[in-house]
Each structure stands twice: as structure tokens, then as C-alpha cells.
Coordinates of N, CA and C in Angstrom, one line a residue:
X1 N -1.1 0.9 30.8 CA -0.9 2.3 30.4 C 0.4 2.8 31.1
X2 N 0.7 2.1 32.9 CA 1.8 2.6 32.9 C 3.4 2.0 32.8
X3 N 2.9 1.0 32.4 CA 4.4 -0.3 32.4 C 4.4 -0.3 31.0
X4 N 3.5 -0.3 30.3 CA 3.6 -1.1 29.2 C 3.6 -2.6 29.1
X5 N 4.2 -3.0 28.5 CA 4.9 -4.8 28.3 C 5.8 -5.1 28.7
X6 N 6.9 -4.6 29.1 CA 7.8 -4.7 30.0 C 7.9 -5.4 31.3
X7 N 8.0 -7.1 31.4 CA 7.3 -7.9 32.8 C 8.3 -6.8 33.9
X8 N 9.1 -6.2 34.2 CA 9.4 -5.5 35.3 C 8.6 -4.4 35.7
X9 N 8.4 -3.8 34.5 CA 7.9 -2.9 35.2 C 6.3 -2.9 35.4
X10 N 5.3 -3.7 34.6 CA 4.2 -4.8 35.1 C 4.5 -4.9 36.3
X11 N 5.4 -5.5 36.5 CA 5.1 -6.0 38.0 C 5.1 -5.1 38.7
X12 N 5.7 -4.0 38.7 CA 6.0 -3.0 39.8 C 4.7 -2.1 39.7
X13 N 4.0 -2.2 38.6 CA 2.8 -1.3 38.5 C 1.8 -1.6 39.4
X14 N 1.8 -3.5 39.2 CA 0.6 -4.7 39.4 C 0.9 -4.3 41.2
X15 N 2.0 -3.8 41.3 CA 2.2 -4.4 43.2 C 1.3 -3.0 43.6
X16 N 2.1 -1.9 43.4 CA 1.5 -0.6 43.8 C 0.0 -0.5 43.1
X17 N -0.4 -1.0 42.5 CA -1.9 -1.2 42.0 C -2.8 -2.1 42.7
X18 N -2.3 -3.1 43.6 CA -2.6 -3.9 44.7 C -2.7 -3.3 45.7
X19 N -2.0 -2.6 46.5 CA -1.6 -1.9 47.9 C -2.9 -0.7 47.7
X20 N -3.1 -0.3 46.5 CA -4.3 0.7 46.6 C -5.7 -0.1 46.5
X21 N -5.7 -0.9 46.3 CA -6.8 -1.5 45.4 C -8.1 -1.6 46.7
X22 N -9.8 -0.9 46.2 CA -10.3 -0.9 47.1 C -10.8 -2.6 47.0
X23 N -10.8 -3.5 48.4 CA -11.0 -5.0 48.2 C -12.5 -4.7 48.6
X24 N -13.4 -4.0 48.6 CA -14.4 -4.1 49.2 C -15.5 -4.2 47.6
X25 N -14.9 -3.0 46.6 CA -15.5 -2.4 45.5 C -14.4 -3.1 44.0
X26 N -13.6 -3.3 44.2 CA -12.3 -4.2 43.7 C -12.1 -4.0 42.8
X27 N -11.6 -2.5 42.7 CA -11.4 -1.6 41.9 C -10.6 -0.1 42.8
X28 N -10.2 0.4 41.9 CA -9.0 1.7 42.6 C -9.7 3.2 42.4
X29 N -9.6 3.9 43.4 CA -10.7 5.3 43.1 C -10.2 6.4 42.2
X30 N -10.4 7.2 41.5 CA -9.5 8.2 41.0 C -8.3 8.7 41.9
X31 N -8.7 9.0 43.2 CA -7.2 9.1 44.1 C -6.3 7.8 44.0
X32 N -6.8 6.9 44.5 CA -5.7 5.7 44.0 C -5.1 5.8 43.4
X33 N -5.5 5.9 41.8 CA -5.0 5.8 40.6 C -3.8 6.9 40.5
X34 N -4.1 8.3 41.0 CA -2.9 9.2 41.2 C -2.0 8.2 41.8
X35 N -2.0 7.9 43.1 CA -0.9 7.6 43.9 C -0.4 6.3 42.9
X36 N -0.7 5.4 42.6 CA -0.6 4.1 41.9 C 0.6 4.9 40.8
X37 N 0.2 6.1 40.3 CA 1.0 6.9 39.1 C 2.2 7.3 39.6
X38 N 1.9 8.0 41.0 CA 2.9 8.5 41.6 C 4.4 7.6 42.0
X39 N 3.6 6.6 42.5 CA 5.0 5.6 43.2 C 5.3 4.9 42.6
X40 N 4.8 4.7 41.0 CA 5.5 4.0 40.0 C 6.6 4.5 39.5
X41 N 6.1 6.0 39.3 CA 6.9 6.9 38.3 C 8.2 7.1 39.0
X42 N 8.0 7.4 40.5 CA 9.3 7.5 41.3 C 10.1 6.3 41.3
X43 N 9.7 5.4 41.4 CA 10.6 3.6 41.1 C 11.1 3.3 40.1
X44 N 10.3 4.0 38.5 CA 10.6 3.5 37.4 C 11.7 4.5 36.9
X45 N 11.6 5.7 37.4 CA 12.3 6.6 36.5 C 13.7 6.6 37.1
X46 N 14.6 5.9 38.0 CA 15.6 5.7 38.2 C 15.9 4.6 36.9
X47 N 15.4 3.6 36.8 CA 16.3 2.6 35.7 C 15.8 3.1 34.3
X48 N 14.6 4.1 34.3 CA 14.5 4.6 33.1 C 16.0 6.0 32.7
X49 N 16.3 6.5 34.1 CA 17.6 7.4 33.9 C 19.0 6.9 33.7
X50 N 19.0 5.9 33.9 CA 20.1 4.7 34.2 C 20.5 4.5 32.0
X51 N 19.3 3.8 31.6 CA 19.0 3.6 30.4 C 19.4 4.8 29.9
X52 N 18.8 6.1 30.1 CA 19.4 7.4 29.3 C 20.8 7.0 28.9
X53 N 21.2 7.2 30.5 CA 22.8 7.8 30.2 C 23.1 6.4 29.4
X54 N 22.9 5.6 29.3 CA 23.6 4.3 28.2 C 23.4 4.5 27.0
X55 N 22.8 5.7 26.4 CA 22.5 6.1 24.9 C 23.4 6.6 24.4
X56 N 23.4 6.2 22.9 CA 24.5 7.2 22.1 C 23.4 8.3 22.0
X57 N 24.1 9.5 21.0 CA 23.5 10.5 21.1 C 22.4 10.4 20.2
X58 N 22.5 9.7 18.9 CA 21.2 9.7 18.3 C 20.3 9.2 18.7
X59 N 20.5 7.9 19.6 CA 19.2 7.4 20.3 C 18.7 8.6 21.2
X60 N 19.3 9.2 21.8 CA 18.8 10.0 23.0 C 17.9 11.1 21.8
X61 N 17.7 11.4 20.9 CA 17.7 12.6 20.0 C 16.4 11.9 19.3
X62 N 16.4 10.0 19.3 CA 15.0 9.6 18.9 C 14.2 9.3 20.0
X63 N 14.5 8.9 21.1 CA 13.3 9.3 21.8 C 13.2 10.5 22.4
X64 N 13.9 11.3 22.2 CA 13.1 12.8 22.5 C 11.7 13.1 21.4
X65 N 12.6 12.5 20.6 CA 11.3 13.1 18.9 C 10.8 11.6 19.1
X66 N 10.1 10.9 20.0 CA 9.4 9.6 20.1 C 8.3 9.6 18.8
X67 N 8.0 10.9 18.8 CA 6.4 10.6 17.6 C 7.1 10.1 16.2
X68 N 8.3 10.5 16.4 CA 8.9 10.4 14.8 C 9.6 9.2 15.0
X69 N 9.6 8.3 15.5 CA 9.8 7.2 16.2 C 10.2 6.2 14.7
X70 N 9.2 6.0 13.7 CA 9.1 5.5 12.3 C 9.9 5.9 11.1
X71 N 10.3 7.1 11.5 CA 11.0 8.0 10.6 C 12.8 7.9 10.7
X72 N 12.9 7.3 12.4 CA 14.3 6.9 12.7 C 14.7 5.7 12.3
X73 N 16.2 5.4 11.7 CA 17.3 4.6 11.3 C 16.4 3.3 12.1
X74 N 16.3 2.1 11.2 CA 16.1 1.1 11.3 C 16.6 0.0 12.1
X75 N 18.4 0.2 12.1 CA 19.2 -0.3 12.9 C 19.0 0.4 14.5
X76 N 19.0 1.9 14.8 CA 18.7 2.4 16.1 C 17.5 2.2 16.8
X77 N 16.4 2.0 16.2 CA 15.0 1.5 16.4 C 15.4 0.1 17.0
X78 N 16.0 -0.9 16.2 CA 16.0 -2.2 16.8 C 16.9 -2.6 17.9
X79 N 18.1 -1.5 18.6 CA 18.9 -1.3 19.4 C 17.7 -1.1 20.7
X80 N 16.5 -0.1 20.4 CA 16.0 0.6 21.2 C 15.1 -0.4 21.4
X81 N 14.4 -1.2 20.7 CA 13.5 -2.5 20.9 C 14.0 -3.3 21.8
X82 N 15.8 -3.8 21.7 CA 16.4 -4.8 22.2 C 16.6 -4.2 23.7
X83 N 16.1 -2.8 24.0 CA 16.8 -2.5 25.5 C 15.4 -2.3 26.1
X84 N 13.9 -2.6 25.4 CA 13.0 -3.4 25.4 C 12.1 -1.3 26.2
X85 N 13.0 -0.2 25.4 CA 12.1 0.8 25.3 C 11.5 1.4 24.4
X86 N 11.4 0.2 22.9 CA 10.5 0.7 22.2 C 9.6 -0.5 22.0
X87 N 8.3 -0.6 21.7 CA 7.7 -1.7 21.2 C 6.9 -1.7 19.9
X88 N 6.6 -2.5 19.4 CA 6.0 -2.6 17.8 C 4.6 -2.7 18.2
X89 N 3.7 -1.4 17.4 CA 2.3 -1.5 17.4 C 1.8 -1.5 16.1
X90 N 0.5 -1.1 15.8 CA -0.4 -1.4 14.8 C -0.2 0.2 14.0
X91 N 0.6 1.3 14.5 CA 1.5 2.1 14.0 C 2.7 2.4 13.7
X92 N 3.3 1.3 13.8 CA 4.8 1.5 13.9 C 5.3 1.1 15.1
X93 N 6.6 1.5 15.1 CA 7.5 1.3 16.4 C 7.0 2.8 17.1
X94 N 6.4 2.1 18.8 CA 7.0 3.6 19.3 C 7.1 2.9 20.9
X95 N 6.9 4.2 21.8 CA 7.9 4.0 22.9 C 6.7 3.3 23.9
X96 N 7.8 2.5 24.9 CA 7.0 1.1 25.4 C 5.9 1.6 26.6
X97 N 5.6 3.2 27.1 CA 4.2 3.7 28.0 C 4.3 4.9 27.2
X98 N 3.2 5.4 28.0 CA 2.9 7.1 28.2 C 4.4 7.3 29.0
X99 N 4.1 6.9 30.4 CA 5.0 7.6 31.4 C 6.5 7.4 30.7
X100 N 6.9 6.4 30.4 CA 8.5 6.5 29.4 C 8.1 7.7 28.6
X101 N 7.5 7.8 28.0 CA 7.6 9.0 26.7 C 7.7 10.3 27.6
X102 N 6.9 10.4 28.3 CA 6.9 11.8 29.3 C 8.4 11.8 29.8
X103 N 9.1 10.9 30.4 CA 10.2 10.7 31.0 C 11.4 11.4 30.0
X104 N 11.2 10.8 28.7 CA 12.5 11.2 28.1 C 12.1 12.7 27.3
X105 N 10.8 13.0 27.2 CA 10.9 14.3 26.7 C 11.3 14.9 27.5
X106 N 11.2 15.2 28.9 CA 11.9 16.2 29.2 C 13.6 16.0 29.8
X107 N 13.9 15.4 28.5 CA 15.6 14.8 29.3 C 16.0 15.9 27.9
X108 N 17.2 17.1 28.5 CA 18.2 17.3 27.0 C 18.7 17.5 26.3
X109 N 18.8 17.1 25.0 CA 19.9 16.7 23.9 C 20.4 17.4 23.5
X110 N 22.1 17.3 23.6 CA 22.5 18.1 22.6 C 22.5 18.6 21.0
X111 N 22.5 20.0 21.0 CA 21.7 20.3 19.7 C 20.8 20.3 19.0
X112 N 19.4 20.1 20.5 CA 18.2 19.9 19.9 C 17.6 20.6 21.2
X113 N 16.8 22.1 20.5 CA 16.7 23.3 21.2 C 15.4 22.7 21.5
X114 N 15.0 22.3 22.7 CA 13.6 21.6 23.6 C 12.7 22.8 24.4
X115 N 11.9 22.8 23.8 CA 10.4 24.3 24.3 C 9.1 23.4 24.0
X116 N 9.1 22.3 24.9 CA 8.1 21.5 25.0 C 6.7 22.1 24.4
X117 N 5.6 22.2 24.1 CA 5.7 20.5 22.8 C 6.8 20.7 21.6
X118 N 7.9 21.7 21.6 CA 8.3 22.0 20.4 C 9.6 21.7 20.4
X119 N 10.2 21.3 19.6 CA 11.8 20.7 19.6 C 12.6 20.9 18.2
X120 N 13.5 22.2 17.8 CA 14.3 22.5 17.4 C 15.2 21.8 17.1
X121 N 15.9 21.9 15.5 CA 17.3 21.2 15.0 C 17.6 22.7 14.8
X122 N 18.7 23.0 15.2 CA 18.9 24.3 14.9 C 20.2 24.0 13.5
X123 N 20.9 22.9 13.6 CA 21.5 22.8 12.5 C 21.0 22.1 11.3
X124 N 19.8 21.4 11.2 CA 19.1 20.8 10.2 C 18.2 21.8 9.9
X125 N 17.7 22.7 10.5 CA 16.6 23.5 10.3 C 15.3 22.6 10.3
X126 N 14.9 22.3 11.6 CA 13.8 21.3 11.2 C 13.3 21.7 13.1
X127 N 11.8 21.2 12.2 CA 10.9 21.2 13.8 C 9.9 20.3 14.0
X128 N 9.7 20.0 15.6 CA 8.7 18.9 15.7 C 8.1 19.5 16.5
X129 N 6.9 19.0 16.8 CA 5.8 19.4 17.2 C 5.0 18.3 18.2
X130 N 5.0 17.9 19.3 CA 4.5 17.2 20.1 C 5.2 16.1 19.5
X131 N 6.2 15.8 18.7 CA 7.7 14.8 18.0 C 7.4 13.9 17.2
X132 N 6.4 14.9 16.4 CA 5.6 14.7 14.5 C 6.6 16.4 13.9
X133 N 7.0 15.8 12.8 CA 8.2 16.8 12.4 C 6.7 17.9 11.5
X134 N 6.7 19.1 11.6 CA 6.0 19.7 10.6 C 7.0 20.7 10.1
X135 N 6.2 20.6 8.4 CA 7.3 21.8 7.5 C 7.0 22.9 7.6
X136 N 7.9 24.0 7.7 CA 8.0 25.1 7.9 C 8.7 26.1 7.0
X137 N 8.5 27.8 6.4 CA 9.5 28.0 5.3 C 10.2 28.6 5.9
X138 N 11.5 28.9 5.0 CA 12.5 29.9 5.9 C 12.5 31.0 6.2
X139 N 11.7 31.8 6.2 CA 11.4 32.9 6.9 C 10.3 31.6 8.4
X140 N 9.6 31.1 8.0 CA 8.8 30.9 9.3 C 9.9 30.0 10.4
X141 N 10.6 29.3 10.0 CA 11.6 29.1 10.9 C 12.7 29.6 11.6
X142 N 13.2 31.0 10.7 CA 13.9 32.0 11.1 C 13.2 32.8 12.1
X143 N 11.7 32.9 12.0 CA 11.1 33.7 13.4 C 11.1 32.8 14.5
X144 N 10.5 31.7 14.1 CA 10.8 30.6 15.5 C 11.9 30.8 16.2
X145 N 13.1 30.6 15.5 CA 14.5 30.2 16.0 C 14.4 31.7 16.6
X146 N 14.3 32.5 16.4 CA 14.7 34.0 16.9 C 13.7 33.7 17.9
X147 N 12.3 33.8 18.5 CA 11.7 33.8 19.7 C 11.8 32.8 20.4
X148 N 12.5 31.4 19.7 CA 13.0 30.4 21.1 C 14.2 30.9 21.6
X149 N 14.8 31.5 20.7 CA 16.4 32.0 21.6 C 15.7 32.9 22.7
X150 N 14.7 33.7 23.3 CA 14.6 34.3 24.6 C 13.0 33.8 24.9
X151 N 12.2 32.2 25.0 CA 11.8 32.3 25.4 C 10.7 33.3 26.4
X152 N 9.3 33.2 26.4 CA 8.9 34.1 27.2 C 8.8 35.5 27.7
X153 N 10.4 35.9 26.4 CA 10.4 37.3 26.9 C 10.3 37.7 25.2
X154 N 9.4 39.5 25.1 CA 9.4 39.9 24.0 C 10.2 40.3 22.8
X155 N 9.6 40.2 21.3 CA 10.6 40.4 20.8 C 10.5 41.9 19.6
X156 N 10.7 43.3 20.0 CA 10.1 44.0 19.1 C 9.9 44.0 17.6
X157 N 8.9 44.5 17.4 CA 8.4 44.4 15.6 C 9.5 44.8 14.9
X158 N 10.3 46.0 15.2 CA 11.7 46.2 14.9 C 12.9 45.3 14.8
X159 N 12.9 44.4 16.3 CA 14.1 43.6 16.5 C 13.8 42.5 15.4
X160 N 12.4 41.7 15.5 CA 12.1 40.6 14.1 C 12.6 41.6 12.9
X161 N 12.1 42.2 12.4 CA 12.2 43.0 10.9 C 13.6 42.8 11.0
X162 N 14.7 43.7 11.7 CA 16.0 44.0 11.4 C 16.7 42.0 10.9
X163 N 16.1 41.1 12.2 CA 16.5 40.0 11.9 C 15.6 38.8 10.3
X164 N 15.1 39.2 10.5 CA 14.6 38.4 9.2 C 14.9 39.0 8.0
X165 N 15.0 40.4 7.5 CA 15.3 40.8 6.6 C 16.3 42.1 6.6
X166 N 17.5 41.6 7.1 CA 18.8 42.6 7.4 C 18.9 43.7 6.3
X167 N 19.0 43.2 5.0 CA 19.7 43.8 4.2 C 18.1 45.3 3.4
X168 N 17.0 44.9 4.2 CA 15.9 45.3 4.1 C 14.9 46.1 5.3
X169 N 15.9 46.1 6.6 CA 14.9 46.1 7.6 C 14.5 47.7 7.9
X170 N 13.2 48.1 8.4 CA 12.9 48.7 8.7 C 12.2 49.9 7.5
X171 N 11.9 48.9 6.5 CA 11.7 49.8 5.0 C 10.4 49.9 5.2
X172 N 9.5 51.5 4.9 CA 8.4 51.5 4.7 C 7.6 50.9 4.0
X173 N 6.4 50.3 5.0 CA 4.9 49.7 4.5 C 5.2 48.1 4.7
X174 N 6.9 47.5 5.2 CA 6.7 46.3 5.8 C 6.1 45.8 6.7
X175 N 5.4 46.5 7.3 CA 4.9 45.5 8.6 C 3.9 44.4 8.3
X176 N 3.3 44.3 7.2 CA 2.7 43.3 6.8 C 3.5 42.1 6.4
X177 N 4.3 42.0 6.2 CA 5.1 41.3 5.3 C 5.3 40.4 7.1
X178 N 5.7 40.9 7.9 CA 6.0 40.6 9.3 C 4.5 39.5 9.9
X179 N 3.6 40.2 9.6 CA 2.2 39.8 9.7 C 2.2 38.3 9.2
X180 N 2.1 38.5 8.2 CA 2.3 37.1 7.1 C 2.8 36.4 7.9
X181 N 4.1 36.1 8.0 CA 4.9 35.1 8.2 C 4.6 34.8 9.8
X182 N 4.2 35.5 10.2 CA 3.6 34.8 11.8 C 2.8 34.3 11.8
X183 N 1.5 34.7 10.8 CA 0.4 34.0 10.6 C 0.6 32.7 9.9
X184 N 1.7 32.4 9.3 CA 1.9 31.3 8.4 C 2.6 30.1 9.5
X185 N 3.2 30.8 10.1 CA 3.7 29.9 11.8 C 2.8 29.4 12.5
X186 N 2.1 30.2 12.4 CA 0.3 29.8 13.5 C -0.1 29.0 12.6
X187 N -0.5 29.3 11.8 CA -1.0 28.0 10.6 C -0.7 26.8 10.9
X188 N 0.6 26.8 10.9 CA 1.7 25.4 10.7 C 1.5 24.5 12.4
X189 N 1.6 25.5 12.9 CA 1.3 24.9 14.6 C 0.2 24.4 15.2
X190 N -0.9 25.0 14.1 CA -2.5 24.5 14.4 C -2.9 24.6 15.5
X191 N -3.4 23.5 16.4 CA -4.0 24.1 17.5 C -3.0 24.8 18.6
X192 N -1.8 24.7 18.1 CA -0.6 25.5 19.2 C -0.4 26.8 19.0
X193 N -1.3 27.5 18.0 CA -1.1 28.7 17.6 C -0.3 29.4 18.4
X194 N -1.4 29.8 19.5 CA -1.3 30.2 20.5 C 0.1 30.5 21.1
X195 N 0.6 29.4 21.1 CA 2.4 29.7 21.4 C 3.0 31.0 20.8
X196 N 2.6 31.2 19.9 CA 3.1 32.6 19.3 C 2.0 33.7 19.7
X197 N 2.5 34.2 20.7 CA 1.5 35.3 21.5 C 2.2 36.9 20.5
X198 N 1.3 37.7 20.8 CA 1.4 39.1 20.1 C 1.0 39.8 21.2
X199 N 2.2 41.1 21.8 CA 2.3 42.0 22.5 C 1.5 43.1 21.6
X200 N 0.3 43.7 21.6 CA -0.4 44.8 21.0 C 0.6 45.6 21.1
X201 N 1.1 46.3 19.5 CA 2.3 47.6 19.8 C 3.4 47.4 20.2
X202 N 3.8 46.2 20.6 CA 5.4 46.1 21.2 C 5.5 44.6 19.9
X203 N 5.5 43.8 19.9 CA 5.9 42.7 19.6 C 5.3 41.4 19.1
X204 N 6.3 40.2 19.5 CA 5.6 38.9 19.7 C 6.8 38.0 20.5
X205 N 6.1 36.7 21.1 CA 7.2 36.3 22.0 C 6.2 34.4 22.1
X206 N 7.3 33.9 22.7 CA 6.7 32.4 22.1 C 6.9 32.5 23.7
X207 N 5.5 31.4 23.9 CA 4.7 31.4 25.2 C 5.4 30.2 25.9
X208 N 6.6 29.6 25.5 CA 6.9 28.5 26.1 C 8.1 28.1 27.3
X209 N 8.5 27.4 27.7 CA 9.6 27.1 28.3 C 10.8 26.6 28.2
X210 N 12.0 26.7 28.2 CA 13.1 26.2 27.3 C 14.0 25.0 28.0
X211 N 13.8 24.0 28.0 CA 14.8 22.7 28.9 C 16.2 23.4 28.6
X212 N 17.0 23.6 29.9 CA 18.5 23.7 30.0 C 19.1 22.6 29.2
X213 N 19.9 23.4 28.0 CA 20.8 22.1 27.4 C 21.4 21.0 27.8
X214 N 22.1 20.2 27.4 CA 22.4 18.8 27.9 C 23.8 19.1 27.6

């Protein structure tokens, strides 16, 4: 689970999974297993950062979006096999642990707006979702993109209306129309609904965190 197939980093798992290991019961306790997590992650994620910076930029752009792992260029997938951070399962190609996948989601890419689990193409108009792409319409992506640009902070029922429908905003009996399309975003996000919070009387504002650009 945390090396993967990778014999280096196996080995580095196997040692620090030794050093905890209780020899009495010969097996590791739930505490162990934290620390066993701990002092790998800190060993491994230096030549995992090392590896980053040696990406062109699409690679860095497909293991961010790791879920969509199958859906990336054939030739870049086999680049990323040969630097032995992706491996071939009984779903496809994807990335060679857990802890590598955690590592590079929060590394970020340029031009790809990162609000963990959620990752913006702001020039393709496209979104992923824990980095499974789900479709969205253009109004529902146009409110996204408007409450990832401030993160956390509100956005009034006014300020959406003026921006989603400029040439229309603020006309009587739309506030349903506003309704809709949030609810169609919550739809699309399923159990992440929730990410799109509603201020009663003021607003709405997306409950997430924004990774500083790359």
C-alpha cells in the first residue's frame, strides 16, 4: 500500500516496517503503522519531488488528474510507466501507491485551478472530481469558476446573477433560475454537494481550499 512495486521504495517501506514491527506478536500496532506511514512519506517524498520537477508540463497535469490516468496520451502514460510512477492494473494504468497519488495532488500546475477534490481547466472548461472528469453545463461551470475564484469567501445572490447572466441580471422573479443551476452543480458533485454551501439571505460560496499556483 505504501511503496507499491517499486523495489526502492519496498525496500524502504520493508526496513521502517521492521524497526516497528512488534517481535513478540509479529505484527505492527495501529500506532506503528502511523509511524511506519510517517517515516516513509518523509524519505520518499524527496525523490518523489525530485521526479516532479523532471516533468513536462502535461505529465505534471496527468498525475494531478491521476483518476483520469486512462483517458491520458498513450505515449505520456508510457514515459510515466518508464520513470516506473505509473503501473498497469486490472483498471488501467494508474499511479504506482496511495501515498504517490496524495503526493502529487497537492503539487500545482499551471493552468489547472486545484480546490482539492476539485481541479479546474479554466481554459478547456472542464472539471474533475477526486481526477474522474465529470460533465457540467455552462451555466453550471460558469458558477463554479466564479466561487473558486474566492474560495471560502461569499458570493452574493446579486454578484452570481449580475455574472452569469450580464445582459439579464437582476430581472424580476429570477432567483429561481439561480436556484436551478446550483442545484444542478450539487447534482453533478454527488456526494460533494456539500462543497457548494448556501449563506441563508446572503449567498453561496464553495467550502474549499485553493493550492497556490505553480
Amino acid at each position: 500500500e505504501l511503496a507499491g512495486s517499486h523495489p526502492f521504495f519496498v525496500q524502504m517501506a520493508a526496513y521502517y516496517a521492521f524497526a516497528h514491527l512488534d517481535a513478540a506478536r509479529g505484527e505492527l500496532s495501529p500506532a506503528a503503522r502511523r509511524e511506519v506511514r510517517a517515516e516513509f512519506v518523509a524519505q520518499a517524498e524527496p525523490h518523489w519531488r525530485y521526479a516532479w520537477l523532471e516533468l513536462a508540463p502535461a505529465e505534471r497535469k496527468a498525475l494531478v488528474l491521476a483518476g483520469d490516468m486512462a483517458r491520458a496520451e498513450p505515449s505520456l502514460v508510457h514515459h510515466l510507466r518508464e520513470l516506473a510512477l505509473v503501473v498497469d492494473t486490472a483498471g488501467g494504468p494508474a499511479l504506482l501507491s496511495p501515498e504517490v497519488r496524495a503526493f502529487f495532488a497537492r503539487q500545482p500546475v499551471d493552468g489547472l485551478w486545484q480546490l482539492p477534490p476539485l481541479a479546474i481547466d479554466g481554459t478547456a472548461r472542464r472539471v474533475w472530481l477526486n481526477g474522474r472528469e465529470i460533465d457540467v453545463s455552462g451555466l453550471e461551470y460558469d458558477l463554479l469558476l466564479l466561487l473558486a475564484a474566492r474560495p471560502g469567501s461569499v458570493y452574493t445572490a446579486g454578484e452570481i446573477d449580475a455574472a452569469l447572466w450580464p445582459h439579464d441580471a437582476g430581472s424580476a422573479g429570477n432567483g429561481e433560475r439561480l436556484k436551478s443551476v446550483v442545484k444542478g452543480l450539487r447534482r453533478r458533485l454527488g456526494a460533494y454537494e456539500h462543497l457548494v454551501q448556501n449563506e441563508r439571505g446572503v449567498g453561496y460560496v464553495l467550502a474549499v481550499e485553493r493550492l497556490d499556483p505553480g
